[in-house]
């Protein structure tokens, strides 16, 4: 994945997580047109940069509390 694509997907994830609209990891990977393992690397990079987010099984979405 190109650096620009990677940064754009990070931005999109943050927007979706704020709305609690990411879907499951599998659904999110499909939305982003990437493999699940690439998605988990993207999420790990966000955590490494200090973003705090969680996954809720009830709403089936990642979320960020602001």
Backbone as ProteinMPNN parsed JSONL, in Angstrom:
{"seq_chain_A": "XXXXXXXXXXXXXXXXXXXXXXXXXXXXXXXXXXXXXXXXXXXXXXXXXXXXXXXXXXXXXXXXXX", "coords_chain_A": {"N_chain_A": [[0.856, -1.166, 0.0], [0.553, 2.194, -0.827], [2.128, 5.06, 0.686], [0.513, 7.385, 0.827], [-2.055, 6.294, 0.439], [-2.173, 4.713, 2.738], [-2.128, 6.65, 4.795], [-4.503, 7.995, 4.179], [-6.393, 5.989, 4.63], [-6.056, 5.684, 7.368], [-7.06, 8.157, 8.224], [-9.717, 7.916, 7.319], [-10.542, 5.747, 8.881], [-10.524, 6.911, 11.448], [-12.556, 8.848, 11.176], [-14.79, 7.158, 10.686], [-14.776, 5.643, 13.054], [-15.337, 7.574, 14.961], [-17.965, 8.021, 14.356], [-18.947, 5.633, 15.001], [-19.202, 3.635, 13.062], [-17.726, 1.653, 11.717], [-18.073, -1.037, 11.225], [-17.509, -4.593, 11.286], [-14.157, -5.984, 11.696], [-13.621, -7.498, 9.371], [-15.544, -6.488, 7.57], [-14.706, -3.826, 7.479], [-12.142, -4.061, 6.39], [-12.882, -4.925, 3.869], [-14.293, -2.635, 2.981], [-12.148, -0.875, 2.804], [-10.72, -2.118, 0.894], [-8.584, -3.877, 1.421], [-6.54, -6.478, 2.893], [-7.438, -8.294, 5.872], [-5.284, -8.631, 7.663], [-3.637, -6.528, 6.928], [-5.247, -4.437, 7.685], [-5.172, -4.778, 10.489], [-2.513, -4.109, 10.943], [-2.6, -1.418, 10.255], [-4.332, -0.473, 12.262], [-2.753, -1.007, 14.493], [-0.68, 0.788, 14.039], [-2.006, 3.171, 14.467], [-2.608, 2.947, 17.19], [-0.007, 2.914, 18.214], [0.695, 5.505, 17.662], [-0.74, 6.775, 19.559], [-3.531, 6.945, 19.499], [-6.574, 6.239, 21.019], [-8.829, 3.701, 20.912], [-11.602, 1.443, 20.754], [-13.191, -1.791, 20.296], [-16.556, -2.663, 19.914], [-18.585, -5.339, 20.449], [-21.335, -5.454, 20.506], [-22.387, -3.268, 18.998], [-20.967, -3.776, 16.803], [-18.637, -2.393, 15.863], [-15.681, -0.35, 15.733], [-14.812, 2.235, 18.019], [-14.347, 5.641, 19.075], [-14.047, 7.439, 21.938], [-14.82, 10.721, 22.632]], "CA_chain_A": [[0.0, 0.0, 0.0], [1.325, 3.429, -0.895], [2.091, 5.865, 1.914], [-0.66, 8.275, 0.77], [-3.221, 5.437, 0.678], [-2.133, 4.312, 4.138], [-2.534, 7.816, 5.593], [-5.916, 8.248, 3.899], [-7.166, 4.949, 5.323], [-6.013, 6.038, 8.793], [-8.001, 9.27, 8.389], [-11.062, 7.368, 7.142], [-10.856, 4.946, 10.061], [-10.826, 7.823, 12.552], [-13.888, 9.407, 10.919], [-15.791, 6.106, 10.887], [-14.793, 5.255, 14.468], [-16.032, 8.638, 15.691], [-19.397, 7.83, 14.074], [-19.248, 4.237, 15.376], [-19.731, 3.063, 11.819], [-16.684, 0.932, 10.987], [-18.438, -2.419, 10.945], [-16.563, -5.583, 11.819], [-12.857, -5.882, 11.017], [-13.728, -8.055, 8.025], [-16.286, -5.515, 6.766], [-13.873, -2.643, 7.31], [-11.096, -4.409, 5.425], [-13.534, -4.932, 2.557], [-14.528, -1.223, 2.626], [-10.863, -0.271, 2.471], [-10.133, -2.913, -0.178], [-7.318, -4.417, 1.9], [-6.686, -7.72, 3.645], [-7.617, -8.074, 7.311], [-3.995, -8.488, 8.358], [-3.17, -5.166, 6.652], [-6.068, -3.592, 8.548], [-4.651, -4.863, 11.854], [-1.275, -3.316, 10.97], [-3.033, -0.023, 10.253], [-4.849, -0.187, 13.604], [-1.619, -0.996, 15.413], [0.056, 2.043, 13.838], [-2.789, 4.217, 15.131], [-2.39, 2.781, 18.643], [1.373, 3.323, 18.467], [0.7, 6.975, 17.599], [-1.443, 7.286, 20.724], [-4.989, 6.991, 19.365], [-7.256, 5.247, 21.847], [-10.108, 3.26, 20.363], [-12.0, 0.089, 21.172], [-14.178, -2.473, 19.46], [-17.75, -3.085, 20.648], [-19.252, -6.456, 19.769], [-22.773, -5.19, 20.44], [-22.676, -2.408, 17.838], [-20.123, -4.283, 15.721], [-17.874, -1.272, 15.335], [-14.693, 0.326, 16.542], [-15.296, 3.554, 18.401], [-13.457, 6.553, 19.779], [-14.77, 8.34, 22.843], [-14.225, 12.061, 22.635]], "C_chain_A": [[0.907, 1.235, 0.0], [1.137, 4.237, 0.383], [0.852, 6.762, 1.946], [-1.933, 7.468, 1.049], [-3.311, 5.055, 2.153], [-2.621, 5.45, 5.038], [-4.008, 8.138, 5.392], [-6.794, 7.223, 4.621], [-7.166, 5.187, 6.83], [-7.032, 7.135, 9.079], [-9.439, 8.773, 8.291], [-11.477, 6.533, 8.359], [-11.272, 5.848, 11.222], [-12.221, 8.418, 12.386], [-14.978, 8.377, 11.19], [-15.905, 5.711, 12.359], [-15.497, 6.316, 15.311], [-17.545, 8.51, 15.524], [-19.884, 6.454, 14.525], [-19.856, 3.474, 14.195], [-18.677, 2.299, 11.028], [-17.155, -0.425, 10.495], [-17.398, -3.335, 11.57], [-15.212, -5.403, 11.134], [-12.916, -6.411, 9.579], [-14.446, -7.077, 7.087], [-15.447, -4.276, 6.484], [-12.75, -2.904, 6.307], [-11.67, -4.421, 4.01], [-13.802, -3.506, 2.089], [-13.247, -0.565, 2.134], [-10.146, -0.994, 1.334], [-8.72, -3.389, 0.186], [-7.595, -5.73, 2.628], [-6.811, -7.393, 5.13], [-6.292, -7.875, 8.031], [-3.393, -7.111, 8.117], [-3.957, -4.175, 7.512], [-5.527, -3.607, 9.975], [-3.315, -4.115, 11.985], [-1.603, -1.826, 11.025], [-3.516, 0.382, 11.641], [-3.72, -0.128, 14.626], [-0.815, 0.295, 15.26], [-0.677, 3.205, 14.501], [-2.599, 4.15, 16.646], [-0.986, 3.246, 19.033], [1.487, 4.85, 18.485], [-0.156, 7.602, 18.698], [-2.953, 7.394, 20.6], [-5.605, 5.871, 20.205], [-8.617, 4.947, 21.243], [-10.352, 1.841, 20.823], [-12.968, -0.485, 20.165], [-15.329, -2.913, 20.352], [-18.449, -4.181, 19.851], [-20.749, -6.218, 19.602], [-23.13, -4.353, 19.209], [-21.864, -2.806, 16.613], [-19.354, -3.166, 15.037], [-16.765, -0.892, 16.304], [-15.264, 1.676, 16.895], [-14.207, 4.32, 19.142], [-14.348, 7.423, 20.661], [-14.056, 9.677, 22.851], [-14.642, 12.825, 23.842]], "O_chain_A": [[1.894, 1.3, 0.732], [0.123, 4.114, 1.071], [0.209, 6.884, 2.988], [-2.792, 7.911, 1.812], [-4.391, 5.072, 2.743], [-3.433, 5.232, 5.936], [-4.691, 8.517, 6.343], [-7.839, 7.581, 5.164], [-8.165, 4.922, 7.499], [-7.778, 7.058, 10.055], [-10.287, 9.165, 9.093], [-12.62, 6.606, 8.81], [-12.262, 5.573, 11.9], [-12.985, 8.485, 13.349], [-15.975, 8.682, 11.845], [-17.006, 5.473, 12.855], [-16.182, 5.981, 16.278], [-18.31, 8.845, 16.428], [-21.074, 6.147, 14.445], [-20.864, 2.779, 14.319], [-18.718, 2.291, 9.798], [-16.69, -0.91, 9.464], [-16.515, -2.884, 12.299], [-15.129, -4.739, 10.101], [-12.319, -5.823, 8.677], [-14.015, -6.864, 5.954], [-15.475, -3.739, 5.377], [-12.451, -2.053, 5.47], [-11.017, -3.976, 3.066], [-13.566, -3.19, 0.923], [-13.259, 0.204, 1.173], [-9.099, -0.547, 0.866], [-7.794, -3.317, -0.622], [-8.743, -6.049, 2.939], [-6.347, -6.348, 5.587], [-6.193, -7.031, 8.922], [-2.714, -6.572, 8.991], [-3.401, -3.194, 8.007], [-5.433, -2.555, 10.607], [-3.028, -3.549, 13.04], [-0.963, -1.067, 11.753], [-3.159, 1.448, 12.142], [-3.735, 0.714, 15.524], [-0.322, 0.836, 16.249], [-0.046, 4.117, 15.036], [-2.447, 5.18, 17.304], [-0.805, 3.895, 20.063], [2.285, 5.411, 19.236], [-0.284, 8.825, 18.763], [-3.602, 7.893, 21.519], [-5.206, 4.711, 20.109], [-9.45, 5.839, 21.085], [-9.432, 1.132, 21.229], [-13.496, 0.219, 19.303], [-15.107, -3.474, 21.425], [-18.854, -3.964, 18.709], [-21.359, -6.724, 18.66], [-24.057, -4.685, 18.47], [-22.041, -2.253, 15.528], [-19.402, -3.005, 13.818], [-16.879, -1.079, 17.515], [-16.101, 2.213, 16.169], [-13.295, 3.747, 19.739], [-15.284, 8.061, 20.18], [-12.844, 9.752, 23.052], [-14.238, 13.975, 24.014]]}, "name": "protein", "num_of_chains": 1, "seq": "XXXXXXXXXXXXXXXXXXXXXXXXXXXXXXXXXXXXXXXXXXXXXXXXXXXXXXXXXXXXXXXXXX"}
